[in-house]
Amino acid sequence: MQYVTSTGEPRVCVFCDAFSADETASLVVHRGRDCYVILNLFPYNSGHLMVVPRRHIATLSATTHDERCEMMDLTRLAEQALTEAYRPQGINVGMNLGRSAGAGIVDHIHVHLVPRWSGDTNFMTVVGEVRVLPEDIGETARRLREAFERLAQEQKPDVRSQKTAG
Ligand SMILES: [Zn+2]
């Protein structure tokens, strides 16, 4: 996670700025109400996604109930979109809270989803920026945006029927 240099003092948070900066806006694949889903510009694997709350918060403790619910809902949707678009054999899902835990952006929490295939490079042993990616990130964004859009549309009736039933 190298969006922000660890030595500098970034005045702008890339996650807060994701919708306004050209480069990061092109990586956003789905927008929820309180959270959104964005591709990692420096992925560990093709389709490496992050689920991010819109608010600039550094811990799960600082999240609202709605934010937590939507983070998990979007993580679930991301699992489905990745499965549909890439048919991975596994997916690493997790969070790095704090610098010592490996967070590249420590002030704004995010959930990683890294699709995995047997024989790919191990998530934990990848170092530096040398990674072999079979697909251009713009193409990845296009494919995942389509998958998210379709899945989100399909699931809307479920939400409505639950609400009317209750
Ligand atoms: Zn932020």
Short mmCIF file of C-alpha atoms and ligand atoms in Angstrom, two decimals:
data_model
loop_
_atom_site.label_atom_id
_atom_site.label_comp_id
_atom_site.label_asym_id
_atom_site.label_seq_id
_atom_site.Cartn_x
_atom_site.Cartn_y
_atom_site.Cartn_z
CA MET A 1 0.00 0.00 0.00
CA GLN A 2 2.01 2.90 -1.26
CA TYR A 3 -0.59 5.57 -1.96
CA VAL A 4 1.02 7.90 0.53
CA THR A 5 4.73 7.92 1.28
CA SER A 6 5.41 6.80 4.81
CA THR A 7 8.09 9.41 5.38
CA GLY A 8 6.17 12.47 4.22
CA GLU A 9 3.34 14.20 5.96
CA PRO A 10 0.48 13.84 3.53
CA ARG A 11 -1.97 16.70 3.82
CA VAL A 12 -4.49 14.94 1.64
CA CYS A 13 -5.84 11.47 2.36
CA VAL A 14 -6.20 9.45 -0.85
CA PHE A 15 -9.26 7.68 0.51
CA CYS A 16 -10.98 10.97 1.39
CA ASP A 17 -9.85 12.35 -1.95
CA ALA A 18 -10.81 9.26 -3.96
CA PHE A 19 -13.69 10.84 -5.82
CA SER A 20 -11.95 14.06 -6.80
CA ALA A 21 -8.49 12.92 -7.91
CA ASP A 22 -8.50 11.66 -11.51
CA GLU A 23 -6.22 8.73 -10.86
CA THR A 24 -8.07 7.36 -7.85
CA ALA A 25 -11.56 8.19 -9.19
CA SER A 26 -10.84 5.85 -12.08
CA LEU A 27 -10.20 3.07 -9.56
CA VAL A 28 -13.52 3.37 -7.70
CA VAL A 29 -15.65 0.41 -8.76
CA HIS A 30 -18.71 0.80 -6.52
CA ARG A 31 -20.24 3.53 -4.37
CA GLY A 32 -22.44 2.76 -1.38
CA ARG A 33 -24.08 5.22 0.99
CA ASP A 34 -21.41 5.43 3.73
CA CYS A 35 -18.69 3.35 2.12
CA TYR A 36 -17.25 2.60 -1.30
CA VAL A 37 -15.08 0.01 -3.07
CA ILE A 38 -11.82 0.91 -4.80
CA LEU A 39 -9.08 -1.02 -6.60
CA ASN A 40 -5.63 -0.92 -5.07
CA LEU A 41 -3.33 1.04 -7.40
CA PHE A 42 -0.48 -1.24 -6.33
CA PRO A 43 -2.27 -4.57 -6.05
CA TYR A 44 -0.89 -7.81 -4.69
CA ASN A 45 -2.93 -9.58 -7.31
CA SER A 46 -5.30 -8.63 -10.12
CA GLY A 47 -8.60 -7.54 -8.62
CA HIS A 48 -7.16 -6.45 -5.23
CA LEU A 49 -10.04 -4.41 -3.80
CA MET A 50 -10.49 -2.26 -0.72
CA VAL A 51 -13.76 -1.42 1.06
CA VAL A 52 -13.48 2.05 2.56
CA PRO A 53 -15.80 4.16 4.75
CA ARG A 54 -16.24 7.69 3.40
CA ARG A 55 -15.42 9.24 6.76
CA HIS A 56 -11.76 9.74 7.73
CA ILE A 57 -11.54 7.31 10.66
CA ALA A 58 -8.60 5.23 11.85
CA THR A 59 -10.21 2.47 13.90
CA LEU A 60 -13.20 0.17 13.90
CA SER A 61 -14.09 1.68 17.26
CA ALA A 62 -14.73 4.99 15.52
CA THR A 63 -17.21 3.52 13.03
CA THR A 64 -20.95 3.90 13.36
CA HIS A 65 -23.21 0.85 13.29
CA ASP A 66 -24.37 1.79 9.79
CA GLU A 67 -20.78 2.11 8.57
CA ARG A 68 -19.85 -1.28 10.00
CA CYS A 69 -22.88 -2.92 8.43
CA GLU A 70 -22.20 -1.40 5.04
CA MET A 71 -18.51 -2.29 5.19
CA MET A 72 -19.48 -5.94 5.63
CA ASP A 73 -22.27 -5.72 3.04
CA LEU A 74 -19.82 -4.29 0.49
CA THR A 75 -17.18 -6.86 1.45
CA ARG A 76 -19.78 -9.52 0.67
CA LEU A 77 -20.66 -7.80 -2.61
CA ALA A 78 -16.96 -7.58 -3.46
CA GLU A 79 -16.59 -11.31 -2.83
CA GLN A 80 -19.43 -11.93 -5.27
CA ALA A 81 -18.09 -9.50 -7.88
CA LEU A 82 -14.60 -10.99 -7.73
CA THR A 83 -16.00 -14.50 -7.94
CA GLU A 84 -18.11 -13.59 -10.94
CA ALA A 85 -15.42 -11.63 -12.79
CA TYR A 86 -12.30 -13.66 -11.96
CA ARG A 87 -13.26 -17.05 -10.53
CA PRO A 88 -10.50 -16.95 -7.91
CA GLN A 89 -9.76 -20.14 -5.97
CA GLY A 90 -9.66 -18.18 -2.72
CA ILE A 91 -9.83 -14.63 -1.36
CA ASN A 92 -7.81 -13.09 1.47
CA VAL A 93 -10.01 -10.69 3.43
CA GLY A 94 -8.52 -8.54 6.17
CA MET A 95 -7.59 -5.27 7.78
CA ASN A 96 -4.26 -3.84 8.90
CA LEU A 97 -4.87 -1.46 11.79
CA GLY A 98 -1.83 0.67 12.55
CA ARG A 99 1.62 0.96 11.00
CA SER A 100 3.08 -1.97 12.89
CA ALA A 101 0.29 -4.17 11.57
CA GLY A 102 1.30 -3.31 8.02
CA ALA A 103 -1.12 -0.52 7.20
CA GLY A 104 0.09 1.73 4.39
CA ILE A 105 -2.56 4.34 5.13
CA VAL A 106 -2.92 4.34 8.89
CA ASP A 107 -5.45 7.13 9.39
CA HIS A 108 -8.29 5.81 7.24
CA ILE A 109 -9.43 2.22 7.74
CA HIS A 110 -10.09 -0.12 4.84
CA VAL A 111 -10.79 -3.82 4.28
CA HIS A 112 -8.59 -5.62 1.76
CA LEU A 113 -9.86 -8.34 -0.55
CA VAL A 114 -7.11 -10.11 -2.47
CA PRO A 115 -8.23 -12.81 -4.90
CA ARG A 116 -5.98 -15.86 -4.89
CA TRP A 117 -5.13 -18.65 -7.26
CA SER A 118 -3.07 -21.69 -6.40
CA GLY A 119 0.49 -21.06 -7.47
CA ASP A 120 0.32 -17.26 -7.23
CA THR A 121 2.79 -15.30 -5.14
CA ASN A 122 2.14 -15.54 -1.43
CA PHE A 123 0.38 -12.44 -0.08
CA MET A 124 2.70 -12.14 2.90
CA THR A 125 5.97 -12.58 1.05
CA VAL A 126 5.45 -10.07 -1.73
CA VAL A 127 7.95 -7.27 -1.27
CA GLY A 128 8.76 -4.15 -3.23
CA GLU A 129 6.86 -3.14 -6.31
CA VAL A 130 7.79 -6.08 -8.53
CA ARG A 131 4.59 -7.92 -9.16
CA VAL A 132 3.49 -9.74 -12.25
CA LEU A 133 -0.02 -8.71 -13.19
CA PRO A 134 -1.68 -10.28 -16.19
CA GLU A 135 -4.26 -7.52 -16.65
CA ASP A 136 -4.23 -3.75 -17.03
CA ILE A 137 -5.83 -2.05 -14.01
CA GLY A 138 -8.16 -0.01 -16.23
CA GLU A 139 -9.54 -3.23 -17.68
CA THR A 140 -9.86 -4.70 -14.18
CA ALA A 141 -11.82 -1.61 -13.08
CA ARG A 142 -14.17 -1.90 -16.06
CA ARG A 143 -14.88 -5.59 -15.47
CA LEU A 144 -15.49 -5.19 -11.76
CA ARG A 145 -17.66 -2.08 -12.17
CA GLU A 146 -19.95 -4.09 -14.46
CA ALA A 147 -20.09 -6.99 -12.01
CA PHE A 148 -20.86 -4.69 -9.06
CA GLU A 149 -23.56 -2.85 -10.97
CA ARG A 150 -25.31 -6.04 -11.98
CA LEU A 151 -25.07 -7.66 -8.54
CA ALA A 152 -26.21 -4.50 -6.73
CA GLN A 153 -29.26 -4.28 -9.02
CA GLU A 154 -30.09 -7.95 -8.48
CA GLN A 155 -29.94 -7.57 -4.71
CA LYS A 156 -32.06 -4.43 -4.40
CA PRO A 157 -35.40 -6.28 -4.42
CA ASP A 158 -34.19 -8.45 -1.50
CA VAL A 159 -33.57 -5.40 0.64
CA ARG A 160 -36.96 -3.91 -0.20
CA SER A 161 -38.90 -7.12 0.48
CA GLN A 162 -37.17 -7.51 3.83
CA LYS A 163 -38.15 -3.99 4.78
CA THR A 164 -41.78 -4.38 3.76
CA ALA A 165 -41.96 -7.77 5.46
CA GLY A 166 -40.71 -6.28 8.70
ZN ZN B 1 -9.28 9.83 4.83
#
